[in-house]
Coordinates of C-alpha atoms and ligand atoms in Angstrom, one line a residue:
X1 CA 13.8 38.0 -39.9
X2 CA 13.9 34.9 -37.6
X3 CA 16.8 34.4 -35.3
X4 CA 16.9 30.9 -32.8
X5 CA 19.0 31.0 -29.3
X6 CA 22.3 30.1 -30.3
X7 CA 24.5 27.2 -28.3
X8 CA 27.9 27.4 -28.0
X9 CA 30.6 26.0 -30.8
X10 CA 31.9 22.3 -29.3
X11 CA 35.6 23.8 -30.0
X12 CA 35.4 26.9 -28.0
X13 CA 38.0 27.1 -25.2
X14 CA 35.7 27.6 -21.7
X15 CA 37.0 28.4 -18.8
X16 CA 34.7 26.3 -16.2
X17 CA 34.7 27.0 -12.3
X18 CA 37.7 25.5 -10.7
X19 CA 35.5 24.3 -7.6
X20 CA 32.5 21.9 -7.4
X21 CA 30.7 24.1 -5.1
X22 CA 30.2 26.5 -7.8
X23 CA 28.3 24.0 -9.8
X24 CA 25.4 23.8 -6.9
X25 CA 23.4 27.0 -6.1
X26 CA 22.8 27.1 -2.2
X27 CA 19.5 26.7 -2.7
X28 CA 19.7 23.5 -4.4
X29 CA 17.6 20.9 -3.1
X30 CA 21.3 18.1 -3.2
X31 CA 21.9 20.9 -0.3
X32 CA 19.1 19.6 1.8
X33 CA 20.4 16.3 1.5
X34 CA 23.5 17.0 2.7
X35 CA 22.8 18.8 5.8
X36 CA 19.9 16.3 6.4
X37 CA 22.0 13.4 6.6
X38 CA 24.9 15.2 8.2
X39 CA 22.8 16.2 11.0
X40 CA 21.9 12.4 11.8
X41 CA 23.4 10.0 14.1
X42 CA 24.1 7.1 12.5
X43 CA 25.0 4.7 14.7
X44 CA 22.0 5.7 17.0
X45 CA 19.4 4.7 14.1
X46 CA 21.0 1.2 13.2
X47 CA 23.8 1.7 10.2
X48 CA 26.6 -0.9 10.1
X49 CA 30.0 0.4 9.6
X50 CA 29.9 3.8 11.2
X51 CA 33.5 3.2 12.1
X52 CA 36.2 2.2 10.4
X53 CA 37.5 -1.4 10.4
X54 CA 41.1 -1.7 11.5
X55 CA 42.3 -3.8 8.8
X56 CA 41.5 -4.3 5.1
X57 CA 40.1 -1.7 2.1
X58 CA 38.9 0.7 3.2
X59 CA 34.6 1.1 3.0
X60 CA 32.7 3.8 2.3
X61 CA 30.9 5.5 5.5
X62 CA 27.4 4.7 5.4
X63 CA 26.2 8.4 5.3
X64 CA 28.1 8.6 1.7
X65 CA 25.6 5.8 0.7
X66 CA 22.8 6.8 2.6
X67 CA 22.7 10.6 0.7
X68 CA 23.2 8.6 -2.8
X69 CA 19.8 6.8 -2.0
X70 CA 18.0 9.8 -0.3
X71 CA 19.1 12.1 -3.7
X72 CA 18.3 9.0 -6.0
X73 CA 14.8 8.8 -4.9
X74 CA 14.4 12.3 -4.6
X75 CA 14.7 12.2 -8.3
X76 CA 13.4 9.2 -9.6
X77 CA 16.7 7.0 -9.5
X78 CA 15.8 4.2 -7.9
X79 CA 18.0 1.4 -9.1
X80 CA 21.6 0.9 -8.0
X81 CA 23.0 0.3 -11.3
X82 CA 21.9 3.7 -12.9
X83 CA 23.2 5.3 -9.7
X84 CA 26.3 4.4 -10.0
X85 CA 26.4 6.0 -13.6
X86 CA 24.5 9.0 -12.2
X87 CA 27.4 9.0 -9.9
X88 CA 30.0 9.5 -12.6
X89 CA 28.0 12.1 -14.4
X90 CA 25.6 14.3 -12.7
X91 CA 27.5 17.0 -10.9
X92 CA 24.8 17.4 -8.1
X93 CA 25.9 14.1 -7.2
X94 CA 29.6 14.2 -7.5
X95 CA 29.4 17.5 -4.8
X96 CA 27.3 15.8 -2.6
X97 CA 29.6 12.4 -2.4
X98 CA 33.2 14.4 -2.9
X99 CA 33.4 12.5 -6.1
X100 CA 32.8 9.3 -5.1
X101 CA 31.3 6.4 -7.0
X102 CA 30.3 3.4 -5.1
X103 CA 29.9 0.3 -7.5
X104 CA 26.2 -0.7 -7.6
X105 CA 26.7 -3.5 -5.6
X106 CA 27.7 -1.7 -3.3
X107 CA 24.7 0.6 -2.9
X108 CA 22.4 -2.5 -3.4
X109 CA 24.3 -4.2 -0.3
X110 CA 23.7 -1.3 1.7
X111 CA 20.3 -0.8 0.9
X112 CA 19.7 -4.6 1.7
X113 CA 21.5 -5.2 4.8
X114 CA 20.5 -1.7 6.3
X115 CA 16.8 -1.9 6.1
X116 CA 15.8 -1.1 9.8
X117 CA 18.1 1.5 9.9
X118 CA 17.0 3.1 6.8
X119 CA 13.2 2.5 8.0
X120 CA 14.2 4.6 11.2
X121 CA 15.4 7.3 9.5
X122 CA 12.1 8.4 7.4
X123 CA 10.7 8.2 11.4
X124 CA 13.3 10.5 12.0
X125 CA 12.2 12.9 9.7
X126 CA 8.9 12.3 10.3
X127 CA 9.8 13.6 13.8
X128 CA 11.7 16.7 13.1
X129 CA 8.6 17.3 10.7
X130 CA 6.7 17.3 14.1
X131 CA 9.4 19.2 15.9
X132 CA 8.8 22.2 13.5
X133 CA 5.2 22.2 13.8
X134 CA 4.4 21.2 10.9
X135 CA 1.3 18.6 11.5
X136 CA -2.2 20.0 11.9
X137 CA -3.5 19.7 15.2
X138 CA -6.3 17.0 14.9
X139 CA -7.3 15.1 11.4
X140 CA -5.0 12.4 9.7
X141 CA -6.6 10.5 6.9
X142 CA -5.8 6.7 6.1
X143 CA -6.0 5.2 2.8
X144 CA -4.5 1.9 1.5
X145 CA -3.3 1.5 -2.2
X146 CA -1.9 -1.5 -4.5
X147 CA 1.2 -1.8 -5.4
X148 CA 3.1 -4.0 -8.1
X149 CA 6.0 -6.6 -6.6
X150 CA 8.5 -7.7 -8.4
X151 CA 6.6 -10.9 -9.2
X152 CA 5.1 -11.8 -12.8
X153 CA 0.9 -13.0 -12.8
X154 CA 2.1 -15.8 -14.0
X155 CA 4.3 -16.9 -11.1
X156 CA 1.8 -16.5 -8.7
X157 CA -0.6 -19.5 -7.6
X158 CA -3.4 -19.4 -5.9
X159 CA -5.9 -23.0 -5.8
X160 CA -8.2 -21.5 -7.9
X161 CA -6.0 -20.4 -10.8
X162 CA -4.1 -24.1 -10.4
X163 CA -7.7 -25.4 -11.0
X164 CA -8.1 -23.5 -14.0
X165 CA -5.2 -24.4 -15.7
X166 CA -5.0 -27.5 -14.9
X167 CA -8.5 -27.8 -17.2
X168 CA -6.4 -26.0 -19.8
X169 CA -4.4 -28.6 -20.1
X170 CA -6.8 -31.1 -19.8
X171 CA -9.0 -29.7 -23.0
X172 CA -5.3 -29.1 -25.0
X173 CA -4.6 -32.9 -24.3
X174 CA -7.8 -34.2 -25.5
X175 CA -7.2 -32.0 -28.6
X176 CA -4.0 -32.9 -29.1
X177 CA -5.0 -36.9 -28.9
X178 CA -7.5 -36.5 -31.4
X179 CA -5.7 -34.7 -34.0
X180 CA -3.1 -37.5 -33.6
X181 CA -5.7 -40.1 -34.4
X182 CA -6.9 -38.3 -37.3
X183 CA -3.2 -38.3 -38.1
X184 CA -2.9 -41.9 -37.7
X185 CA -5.7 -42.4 -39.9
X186 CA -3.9 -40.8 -42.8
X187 CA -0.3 -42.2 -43.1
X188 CA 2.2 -40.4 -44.9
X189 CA 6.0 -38.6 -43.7
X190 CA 4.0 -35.3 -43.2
X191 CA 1.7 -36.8 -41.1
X192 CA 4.2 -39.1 -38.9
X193 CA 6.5 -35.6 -38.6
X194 CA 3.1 -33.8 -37.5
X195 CA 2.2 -36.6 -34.6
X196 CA 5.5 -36.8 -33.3
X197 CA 5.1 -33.0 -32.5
X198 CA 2.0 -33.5 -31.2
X199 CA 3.5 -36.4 -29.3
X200 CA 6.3 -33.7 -27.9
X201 CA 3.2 -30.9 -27.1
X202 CA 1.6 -33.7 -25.3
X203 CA 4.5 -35.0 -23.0
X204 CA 5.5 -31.4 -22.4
X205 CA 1.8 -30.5 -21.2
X206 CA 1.9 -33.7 -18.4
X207 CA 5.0 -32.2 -17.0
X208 CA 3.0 -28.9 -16.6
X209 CA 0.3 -31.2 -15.1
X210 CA 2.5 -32.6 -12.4
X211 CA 4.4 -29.6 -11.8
X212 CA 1.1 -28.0 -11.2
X213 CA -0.1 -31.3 -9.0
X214 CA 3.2 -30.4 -6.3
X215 CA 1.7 -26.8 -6.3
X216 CA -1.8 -27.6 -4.9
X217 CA 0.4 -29.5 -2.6
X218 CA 2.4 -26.5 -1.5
X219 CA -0.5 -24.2 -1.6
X220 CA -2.4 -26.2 0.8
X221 CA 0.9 -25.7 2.9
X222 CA 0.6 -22.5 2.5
X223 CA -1.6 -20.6 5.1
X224 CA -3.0 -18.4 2.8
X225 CA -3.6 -20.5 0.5
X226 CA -1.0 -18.8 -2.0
X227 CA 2.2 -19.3 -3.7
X228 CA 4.6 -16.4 -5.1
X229 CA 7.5 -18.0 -6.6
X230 CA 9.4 -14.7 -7.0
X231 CA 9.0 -12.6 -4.4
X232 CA 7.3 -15.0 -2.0
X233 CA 5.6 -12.3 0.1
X234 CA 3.8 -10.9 -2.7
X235 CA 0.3 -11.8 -3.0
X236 CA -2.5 -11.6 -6.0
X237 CA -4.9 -8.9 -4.5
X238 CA -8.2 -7.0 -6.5
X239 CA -7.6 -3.7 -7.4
X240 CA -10.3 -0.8 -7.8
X241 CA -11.2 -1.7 -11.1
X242 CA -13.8 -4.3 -11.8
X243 CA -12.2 -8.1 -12.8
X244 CA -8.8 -6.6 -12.5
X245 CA -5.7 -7.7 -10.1
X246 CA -2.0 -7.4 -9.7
X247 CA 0.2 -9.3 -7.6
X248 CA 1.9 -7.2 -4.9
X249 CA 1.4 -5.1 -1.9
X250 CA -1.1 -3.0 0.4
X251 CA 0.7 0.1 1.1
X252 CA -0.8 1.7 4.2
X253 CA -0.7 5.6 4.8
X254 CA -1.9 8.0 7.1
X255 CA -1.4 11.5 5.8
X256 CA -2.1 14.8 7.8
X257 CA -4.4 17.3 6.3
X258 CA -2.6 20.4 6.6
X259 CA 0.5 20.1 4.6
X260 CA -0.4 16.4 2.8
X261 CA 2.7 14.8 4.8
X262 CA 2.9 11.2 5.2
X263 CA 2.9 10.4 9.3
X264 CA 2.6 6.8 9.2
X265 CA 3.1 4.2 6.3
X266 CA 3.7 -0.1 6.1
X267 CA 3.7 -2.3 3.7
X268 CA 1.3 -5.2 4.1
X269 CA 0.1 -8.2 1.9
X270 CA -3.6 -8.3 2.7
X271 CA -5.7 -7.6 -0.2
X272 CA -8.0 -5.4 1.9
X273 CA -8.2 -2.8 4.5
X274 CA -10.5 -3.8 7.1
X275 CA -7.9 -4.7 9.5
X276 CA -6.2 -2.0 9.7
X277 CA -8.0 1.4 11.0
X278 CA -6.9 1.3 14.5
X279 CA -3.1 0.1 13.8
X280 CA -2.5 2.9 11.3
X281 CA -4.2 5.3 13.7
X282 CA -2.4 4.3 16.4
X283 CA 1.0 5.0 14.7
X284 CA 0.0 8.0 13.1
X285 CA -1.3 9.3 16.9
X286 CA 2.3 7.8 18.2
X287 CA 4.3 9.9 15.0
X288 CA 2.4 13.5 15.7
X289 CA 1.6 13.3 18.8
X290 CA -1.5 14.6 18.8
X291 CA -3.9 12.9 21.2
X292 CA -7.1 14.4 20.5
X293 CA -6.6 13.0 17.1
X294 CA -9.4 12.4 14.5
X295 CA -9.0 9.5 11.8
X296 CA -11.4 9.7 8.1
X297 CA -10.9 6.7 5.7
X298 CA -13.2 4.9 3.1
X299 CA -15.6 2.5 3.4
X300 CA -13.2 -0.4 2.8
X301 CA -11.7 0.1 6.3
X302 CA -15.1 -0.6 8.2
X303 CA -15.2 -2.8 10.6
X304 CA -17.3 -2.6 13.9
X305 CA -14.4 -4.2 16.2
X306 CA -11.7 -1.9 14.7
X307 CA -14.0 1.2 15.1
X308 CA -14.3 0.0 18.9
X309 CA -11.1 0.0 19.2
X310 CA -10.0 3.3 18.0
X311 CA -12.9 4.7 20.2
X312 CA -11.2 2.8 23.3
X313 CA -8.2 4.4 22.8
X314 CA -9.8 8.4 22.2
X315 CA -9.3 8.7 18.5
X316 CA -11.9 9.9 16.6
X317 CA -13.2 7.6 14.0
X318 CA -15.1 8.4 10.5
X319 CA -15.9 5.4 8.4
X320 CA -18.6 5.3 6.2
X321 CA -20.5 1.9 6.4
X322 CA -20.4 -0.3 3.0
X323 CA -23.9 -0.7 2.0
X324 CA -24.0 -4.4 1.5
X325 CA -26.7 -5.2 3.2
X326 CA -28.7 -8.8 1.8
X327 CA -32.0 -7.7 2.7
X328 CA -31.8 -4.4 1.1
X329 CA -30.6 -6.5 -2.5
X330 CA -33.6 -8.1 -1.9
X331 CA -35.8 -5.2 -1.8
X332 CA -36.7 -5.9 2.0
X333 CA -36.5 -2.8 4.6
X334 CA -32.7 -2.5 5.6
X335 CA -31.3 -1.9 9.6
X336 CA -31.2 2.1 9.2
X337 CA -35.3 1.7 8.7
X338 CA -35.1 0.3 11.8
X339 CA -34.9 2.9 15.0
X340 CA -33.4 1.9 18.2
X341 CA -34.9 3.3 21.3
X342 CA -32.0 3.2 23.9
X343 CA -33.9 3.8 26.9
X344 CA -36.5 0.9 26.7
X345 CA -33.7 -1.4 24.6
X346 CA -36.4 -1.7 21.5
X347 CA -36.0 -1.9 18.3
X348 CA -39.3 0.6 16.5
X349 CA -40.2 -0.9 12.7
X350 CA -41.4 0.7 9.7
X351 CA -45.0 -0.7 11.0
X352 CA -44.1 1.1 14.0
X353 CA -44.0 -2.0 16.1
X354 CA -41.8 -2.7 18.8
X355 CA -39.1 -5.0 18.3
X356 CA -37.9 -6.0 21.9
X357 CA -35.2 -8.3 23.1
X358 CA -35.6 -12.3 22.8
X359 CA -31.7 -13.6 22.8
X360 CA -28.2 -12.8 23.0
X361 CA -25.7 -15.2 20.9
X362 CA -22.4 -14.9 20.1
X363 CA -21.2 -14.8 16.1
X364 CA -17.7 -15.0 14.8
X365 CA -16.5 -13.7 18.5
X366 CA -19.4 -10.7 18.1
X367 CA -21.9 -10.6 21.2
X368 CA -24.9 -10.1 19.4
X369 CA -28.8 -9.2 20.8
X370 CA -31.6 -10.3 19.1
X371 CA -34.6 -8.1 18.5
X372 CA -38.0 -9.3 17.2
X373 CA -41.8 -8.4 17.3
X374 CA -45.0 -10.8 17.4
X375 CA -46.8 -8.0 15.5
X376 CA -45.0 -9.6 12.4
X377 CA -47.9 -12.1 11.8
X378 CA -50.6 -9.9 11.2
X379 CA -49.0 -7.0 9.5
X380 CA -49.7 -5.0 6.0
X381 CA -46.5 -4.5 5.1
X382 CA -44.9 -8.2 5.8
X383 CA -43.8 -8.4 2.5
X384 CA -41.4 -5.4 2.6
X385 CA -39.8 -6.5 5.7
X386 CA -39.4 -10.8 5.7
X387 CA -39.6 -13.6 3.5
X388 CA -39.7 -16.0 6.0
X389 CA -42.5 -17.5 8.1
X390 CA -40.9 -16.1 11.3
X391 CA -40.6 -12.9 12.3
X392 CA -38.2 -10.3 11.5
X393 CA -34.9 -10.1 13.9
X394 CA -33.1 -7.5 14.0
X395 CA -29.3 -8.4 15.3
X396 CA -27.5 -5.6 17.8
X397 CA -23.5 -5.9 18.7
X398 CA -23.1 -4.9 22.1
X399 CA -21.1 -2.2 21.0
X400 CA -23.4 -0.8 18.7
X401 CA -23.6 2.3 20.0
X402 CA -19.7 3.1 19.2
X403 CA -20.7 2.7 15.3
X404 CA -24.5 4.2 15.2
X405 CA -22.2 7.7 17.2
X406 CA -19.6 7.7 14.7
X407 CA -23.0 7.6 12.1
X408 CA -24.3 10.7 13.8
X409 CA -20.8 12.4 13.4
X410 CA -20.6 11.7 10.0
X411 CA -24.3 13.1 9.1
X412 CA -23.4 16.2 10.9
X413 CA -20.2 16.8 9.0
X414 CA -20.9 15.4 5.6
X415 CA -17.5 17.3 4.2
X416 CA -14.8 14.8 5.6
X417 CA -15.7 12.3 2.9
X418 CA -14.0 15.4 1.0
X419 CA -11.4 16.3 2.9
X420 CA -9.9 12.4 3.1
X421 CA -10.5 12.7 -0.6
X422 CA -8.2 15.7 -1.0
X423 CA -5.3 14.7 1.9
X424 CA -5.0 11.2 1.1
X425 CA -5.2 10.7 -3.0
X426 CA -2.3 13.7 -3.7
X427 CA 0.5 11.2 -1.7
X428 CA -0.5 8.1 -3.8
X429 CA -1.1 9.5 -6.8
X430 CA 2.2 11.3 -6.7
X431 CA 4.6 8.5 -5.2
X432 CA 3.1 6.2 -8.1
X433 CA 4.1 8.9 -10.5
X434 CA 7.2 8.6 -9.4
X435 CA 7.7 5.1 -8.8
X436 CA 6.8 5.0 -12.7
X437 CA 5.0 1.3 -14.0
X438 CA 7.7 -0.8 -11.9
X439 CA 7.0 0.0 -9.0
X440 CA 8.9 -2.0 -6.6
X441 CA 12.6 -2.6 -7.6
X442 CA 13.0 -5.6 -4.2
X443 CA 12.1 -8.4 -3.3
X444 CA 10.1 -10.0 -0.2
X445 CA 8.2 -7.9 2.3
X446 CA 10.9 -6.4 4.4
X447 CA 13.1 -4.9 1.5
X448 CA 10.2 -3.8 -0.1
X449 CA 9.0 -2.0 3.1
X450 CA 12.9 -0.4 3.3
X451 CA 12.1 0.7 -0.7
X452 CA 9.0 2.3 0.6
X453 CA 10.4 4.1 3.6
X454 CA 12.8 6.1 1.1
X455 CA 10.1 6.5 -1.0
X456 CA 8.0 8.3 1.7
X457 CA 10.7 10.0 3.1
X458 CA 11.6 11.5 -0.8
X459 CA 8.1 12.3 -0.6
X460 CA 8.2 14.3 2.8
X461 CA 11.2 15.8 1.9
X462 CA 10.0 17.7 -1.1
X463 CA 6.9 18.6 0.5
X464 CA 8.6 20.1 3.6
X465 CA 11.4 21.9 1.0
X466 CA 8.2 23.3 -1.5
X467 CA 6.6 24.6 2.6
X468 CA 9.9 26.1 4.4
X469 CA 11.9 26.9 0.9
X470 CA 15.3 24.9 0.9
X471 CA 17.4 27.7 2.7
X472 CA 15.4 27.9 5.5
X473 CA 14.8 24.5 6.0
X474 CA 18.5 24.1 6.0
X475 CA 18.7 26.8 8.9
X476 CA 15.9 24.9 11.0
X477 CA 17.5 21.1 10.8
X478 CA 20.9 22.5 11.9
X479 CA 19.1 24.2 14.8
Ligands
SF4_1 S1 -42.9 -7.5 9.5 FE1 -42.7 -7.2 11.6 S2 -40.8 -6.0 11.8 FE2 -41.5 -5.9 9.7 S3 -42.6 -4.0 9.5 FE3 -44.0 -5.7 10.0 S4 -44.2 -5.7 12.2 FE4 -42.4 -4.5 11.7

């Protein structure tokens, strides 16, 4: 015979525990919470309102409101409004604010107009993260991801998508005129009712037209030559995907390898990563402290002068080069064919001719040397190497050296492509999870980088608890 797990009858008299403590185990991760924000000092990171004002209502202190958000994002509850009705119901929450239930205003406002100081605290924990040894000794890895703004396609302008609608409308007015004629051309009430709502269509589409003249004039204003009429940081950037794009934000991480902790994050609006190796290095080196510190990233963050200056500075750099070379889409030898002999400054071909120095120029602030041979004239293989009736050149930065050692270091350890792979993609792919399709809930580039810094602090947190266990990480933050 079957039997099912029985619940209890609605009616049954229960007698509940008379304290809320009882409802929260003591290794319940609200506990963590708690003692992390107790243990904080407030007024040192930035909070308004640490002490009381003499007159009016009374305000909540901001560590009440600071836990609320720290809990909320720590399970998935990032908006203010279903806070407050979390706050009503869920008993993890009533323990951990003494009952309290902040109006969602309220939360929003302190969200808002605490930003720096909210941004200070994930650094904070980033730092007792550091304190209790928990960062690997050498490798960080730094990836950048996409994520969606509070900003519709549709509002977003950029001179090329103005241009294409405004053709749109051009090709839906010409249609519109004709089927009018043809209209006129055959008079009856149907007909008249039909061309006066063409007539409307028509008048409705030149207001598009000159709403969308005033934007080309605001978008050349614009230094990047965009326009974000919601959020108006946000910008329309290419994802990973071929022909596919959102509007929003770069998010930049560096992540240690050991325990997958987020060192170093910001929020930018560049739709690429090529400025921004040695910045993220820099702060990732600043947050562990590490200063023999080795930095792995994909081929969208090459670029010669950032690898310079992550080399200038002692950190380790390994970027693959993006194989884009012209030449080699051509089917003409690429650089690598070409070996450079440091001692005599020459350049040796696939002809094994010497390619020695001519010129030095300077190209988009690049010093650049200038390598060519006068064997090119008579050789076999011409046709593999040039198109042109001049010889082959082969340009050298001045700093060339930095990039073909950090080459070398990536031949001999092909396995960091791999190990970037593993540190970087678990943070992303689990703060998007999170996040769910939304994304971000605020608007313009500074709230949005507050939203994030809770985000990645949520994130550390729960890595650190699933490491040390909640008890004793309790026991080390009151240390
Ligand atoms: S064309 Fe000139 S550079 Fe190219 S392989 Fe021949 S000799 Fe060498």
């Amino acid at each position: 015979m079957k039997r099912f797990v029985e619940g209890e009858d609605r009616k049954q008299a229960v007698l509940l525990p008379e304290y809320l403590e009882d409802y929260v185990s003591d290794d319940n991760p609200v506990r963590v919470v708690d003692v992390f924000v107790d243990e904080l000092d407030l007024h040192d990171l930035g909070f308004d309102g640490t002490a009381p004002a003499m007159t009016g209502r009374p305000s909540y202190h901001p560590s009440v409101l600071l836990k609320i958000y720290v809990y909320g994002y720590l399970n998935r509850i990032q908006s203010s409004r279903r806070l407050e009705r979390e706050t009503q119901r869920n008993v993890e929450l009533m323990w951990l604010t003494g009952r309290l239930s902040p109006d969602f205003k309220t939360t929003a406002d302190f969200r808002r107009n605490n930003g720096k100081a909210i941004r200070n605290v994930c650094s904070q924990f980033i730092v007792l993260c550091r304190n209790l040894d928990l960062f690997s000794k050498s490798i960080v890895a730094i990836d950048g991801s996409k994520f969606k703004a509070v900003n519709n396609r549709d509002r977003n302008f950029t001179s090329g998508k103005v241009q294409a609608r405004l053709q749109q409308i051009d090709e839906s007015i010409a249609r519109y005129l004709s089927a009018m004629e043809t209209a006129d051309r055959t008079q009856s009430d149907v007909t008249e009712a039909k061309t006066s709502r063409i007539s409307d269509k028509i008048s409705k589409l030149k207001q598009q037209m000159q709403d969308l003249k005033i934007m080309e004039q605001r978008l050349r204003d614009s230094p990047d030559g965009q326009v974000s009429l919601t959020d108006p940081d946000a910008r329309s950037m290419a994802t990973s995907g071929r022909g596919t794009g959102m509007v929003g934000y770069n998010v930049q991480t560096a992540v240690d390898d050991t325990h997958h902790l987020i060192v170093a994050h910001e929020v930018t609006n560049v739709g690429n990563d090529r400025s921004q190796l040695s910045n993220m290095a820099a702060q990732a080196r600043a947050a562990t402290g590490i200063t023999e510190l080795t930095v792995v990233a994909d081929r969208g963050y090459f670029k010669s002068e950032e690898i310079l200056q992550c080399h200038e500075v002692g950190i380790t750099a390994f970027v693959p080069k993006p194989l884009t070379s012209g030449k080699v889409a051509d089917g003409y030898f690429g650089k690598q064919d070409f070996i450079y002999v440091a001692k005599d400054d020459e350049y040796i071909c696939p002809a094994q001719q010497r390619l020695n120095w001519r010129f030095t120029n300077i190209e988009h602030g690049m010093t650049l040397h200038c390598y060519s041979s006068s064997a090119c004239t008579t050789c076999d293989i011409r046709k593999q190497c040039t198109s042109g009736k001049q010889a082959r050149r082969i340009k050298r930065w001045e700093h060339e050296a930095v990039v073909e050692a950090m080459q070398q270091r990536l031949d001999q350890k092909p396995d960091m492509m791999r190990i970037r792979r593993q540190t970087v993609e678990h943070p992303f792919g689990t703060l998007k999870f999170w996040m769910g399709a939304a994304h971000f809930l605020m608007k313009t580039r500074e709230h949005v980088s507050t939203e994030m810094s809770l985000h990645v602090l949520a994130y550390n947190l729960r890595r650190v608890m699933a490491i040390l266990g909640t008890r004793s990480m309790m026991q080390k933050m009151r240390a």
